[in-house]
Amino acid sequence: AQSVTQLDSQVPVFEEAPVELRCNYSSSVSVYLFWYVQYPNQGLQLLLKYLSGSTLVKGINGFEAEFNKSQTSFHLRKPSVHISDTAEYFCAVSDGLNDMRFGAGTRLTVKP
Amino acid sequence: KAGVTQTPRYLIKTRGQQVTLSCSPISGHRSVSWYQQTPGQGLQFLFEYFSETQRNKGNFPGRFSGRQFSNSRSEMNVSTLELGDSALYLCASSSQAGVTGELFFGEGSRLTVL
């Protein structure tokens, strides 16, 4: 069965600084990888997804992620964050047949 | 296109009671999944329904059950509520069974058990 580990539970960063949220996965089969964002009192919204093809995936709000099969990682990056990026970020993995498994989440706090 | 709608948004129950939560998926979506979100456990998969059939089930006790209707709307029921059932229950819909694409989430139903 697949699983996801988000290496940082909290990431504080100053506005306009770059940020990387780390995600490692484990799976015995090919995987599909996702990053979701959750704002307070809301559901999850898809930021980006990797299904196949190019390992560099671009998403909404200026985020991007790189699939690294040898490192079994799918880290999320943004070159310059804004206050409005403050939220909880979830990495998720699926094998296409079973349920989507989520990491524990990383709380990104952007400070002025 | 309307998003995933969950009702009620907030509810308070006492131990021993039961609760039913409702989820209306995006029009045309036939797959509905349910997740429990708590601060300590994160997002835990409950079950997935596709065309009125349960496809997958997570590791939850039998007090947690669900169903899906012919119009793809889904309900989940929790009987004999315990304090630990306090959580945000999220419903997500998808156009296909399994997960190769995006899950569209509702805003959740926040259950507090006293």
Short mmCIF file of N, CA and C in Angstrom, two decimals, chain A residues 32 34 36 38 41-44 46 49 51 90 94-104, chain B residues 9-10 35 37 42-43 45 48 55-56 88 90 97-103 105-107 110:
data_model
loop_
_atom_site.label_atom_id
_atom_site.label_comp_id
_atom_site.label_asym_id
_atom_site.label_seq_id
_atom_site.Cartn_x
_atom_site.Cartn_y
_atom_site.Cartn_z
N TYR A 32 0.29 8.18 -8.74
CA TYR A 32 -0.16 9.51 -9.13
C TYR A 32 -0.01 10.38 -7.88
N PHE A 34 -0.24 14.26 -5.87
CA PHE A 34 -1.05 15.47 -5.82
C PHE A 34 -0.59 16.36 -4.66
N TYR A 36 -2.57 19.39 -2.42
CA TYR A 36 -3.81 20.11 -2.14
C TYR A 36 -3.52 21.20 -1.12
N GLN A 38 -5.51 23.71 1.84
CA GLN A 38 -6.74 23.90 2.63
C GLN A 38 -6.65 25.21 3.39
N ASN A 41 -11.38 26.62 7.58
CA ASN A 41 -12.82 26.36 7.46
C ASN A 41 -13.27 26.07 6.03
N GLN A 42 -12.37 25.53 5.24
CA GLN A 42 -12.73 25.17 3.88
C GLN A 42 -12.29 23.74 3.59
N GLY A 43 -12.77 23.22 2.48
CA GLY A 43 -12.31 21.92 2.02
C GLY A 43 -10.96 22.04 1.33
N LEU A 44 -10.53 20.95 0.72
CA LEU A 44 -9.24 20.94 0.03
C LEU A 44 -9.41 21.33 -1.43
N LEU A 46 -7.26 21.45 -5.19
CA LEU A 46 -6.09 20.92 -5.88
C LEU A 46 -5.17 22.05 -6.32
N LYS A 49 -0.96 18.29 -9.94
CA LYS A 49 -0.94 16.84 -9.93
C LYS A 49 0.08 16.34 -10.93
N LEU A 51 0.60 12.94 -13.12
CA LEU A 51 0.03 11.66 -13.56
C LEU A 51 1.05 10.90 -14.39
N PHE A 90 -1.32 19.72 1.74
CA PHE A 90 -1.32 18.27 1.85
C PHE A 90 -0.77 17.64 0.58
N SER A 94 -1.84 8.22 -4.98
CA SER A 94 -2.82 7.21 -5.34
C SER A 94 -2.19 6.25 -6.34
N ASP A 95 -2.62 4.98 -6.31
CA ASP A 95 -2.16 4.03 -7.31
C ASP A 95 -3.18 3.89 -8.44
N GLY A 96 -4.22 4.69 -8.39
CA GLY A 96 -5.21 4.69 -9.45
C GLY A 96 -6.34 3.71 -9.23
N LEU A 97 -6.16 2.81 -8.27
CA LEU A 97 -7.19 1.81 -8.02
C LEU A 97 -7.84 1.98 -6.66
N ASN A 98 -7.03 2.31 -5.71
CA ASN A 98 -7.49 2.41 -4.33
C ASN A 98 -7.63 3.88 -3.91
N ASP A 99 -7.87 4.06 -2.62
CA ASP A 99 -8.11 5.39 -2.12
C ASP A 99 -6.86 6.26 -2.19
N MET A 100 -7.07 7.56 -2.18
CA MET A 100 -5.97 8.51 -2.14
C MET A 100 -5.49 8.62 -0.70
N ARG A 101 -4.17 8.52 -0.52
CA ARG A 101 -3.59 8.62 0.81
C ARG A 101 -2.95 9.99 0.97
N PHE A 102 -3.24 10.62 2.11
CA PHE A 102 -2.74 11.97 2.37
C PHE A 102 -1.65 11.97 3.42
N GLY A 103 -0.73 12.93 3.28
CA GLY A 103 0.24 13.18 4.32
C GLY A 103 -0.42 13.92 5.47
N ALA A 104 0.33 14.11 6.53
CA ALA A 104 -0.21 14.74 7.74
C ALA A 104 -0.41 16.24 7.58
N ARG B 9 -23.32 21.84 7.80
CA ARG B 9 -21.93 22.29 7.94
C ARG B 9 -21.41 22.10 9.36
N TYR B 10 -22.28 22.31 10.32
CA TYR B 10 -21.88 22.17 11.72
C TYR B 10 -22.98 21.42 12.46
N TYR B 35 -13.81 11.28 3.92
CA TYR B 35 -12.61 11.33 4.75
C TYR B 35 -12.95 11.95 6.10
N GLN B 37 -11.18 14.12 9.06
CA GLN B 37 -10.00 14.95 9.32
C GLN B 37 -9.98 15.37 10.78
N GLY B 42 -4.87 13.62 10.94
CA GLY B 42 -4.89 14.12 9.57
C GLY B 42 -6.12 13.62 8.84
N LEU B 43 -5.96 13.37 7.54
CA LEU B 43 -7.07 12.89 6.71
C LEU B 43 -7.04 11.37 6.65
N PHE B 45 -9.09 7.98 5.29
CA PHE B 45 -10.08 7.52 4.32
C PHE B 45 -11.13 6.66 4.99
N GLU B 48 -15.33 4.76 -0.28
CA GLU B 48 -15.60 5.31 -1.60
C GLU B 48 -16.76 4.55 -2.21
N ARG B 55 -16.72 0.71 -3.22
CA ARG B 55 -15.53 0.18 -3.88
C ARG B 55 -14.40 -0.08 -2.91
N ASN B 56 -14.23 0.84 -1.97
CA ASN B 56 -13.13 0.74 -1.03
C ASN B 56 -13.61 1.15 0.35
N LEU B 88 -13.79 16.88 11.38
CA LEU B 88 -14.34 17.43 10.15
C LEU B 88 -14.47 16.29 9.16
N LEU B 90 -15.11 15.18 5.47
CA LEU B 90 -15.01 15.73 4.13
C LEU B 90 -15.49 14.72 3.10
N ALA B 97 -14.14 6.05 -11.08
CA ALA B 97 -13.73 5.24 -9.94
C ALA B 97 -12.21 5.20 -9.86
N GLY B 98 -11.70 4.95 -8.66
CA GLY B 98 -10.27 4.99 -8.48
C GLY B 98 -9.81 6.42 -8.55
N VAL B 99 -8.56 6.66 -8.43
CA VAL B 99 -8.09 8.04 -8.39
C VAL B 99 -6.94 8.24 -9.36
N THR B 100 -7.24 8.65 -10.56
CA THR B 100 -6.18 9.06 -11.48
C THR B 100 -6.30 10.54 -11.79
N GLY B 101 -7.33 11.14 -11.30
CA GLY B 101 -7.52 12.56 -11.56
C GLY B 101 -7.78 13.31 -10.28
N GLU B 102 -8.49 14.36 -10.38
CA GLU B 102 -8.69 15.25 -9.25
C GLU B 102 -9.88 14.83 -8.41
N LEU B 103 -9.71 14.93 -7.11
CA LEU B 103 -10.84 14.83 -6.19
C LEU B 103 -11.32 16.24 -5.90
N PHE B 105 -13.37 18.49 -3.40
CA PHE B 105 -13.83 18.40 -2.03
C PHE B 105 -14.92 19.41 -1.71
N GLY B 106 -15.82 19.00 -0.82
CA GLY B 106 -16.75 19.92 -0.23
C GLY B 106 -16.10 20.64 0.94
N GLU B 107 -16.85 21.53 1.57
CA GLU B 107 -16.29 22.29 2.69
C GLU B 107 -16.34 21.52 4.00
N ARG B 110 -18.61 19.70 10.16
CA ARG B 110 -17.85 19.65 11.42
C ARG B 110 -18.74 19.11 12.52
#
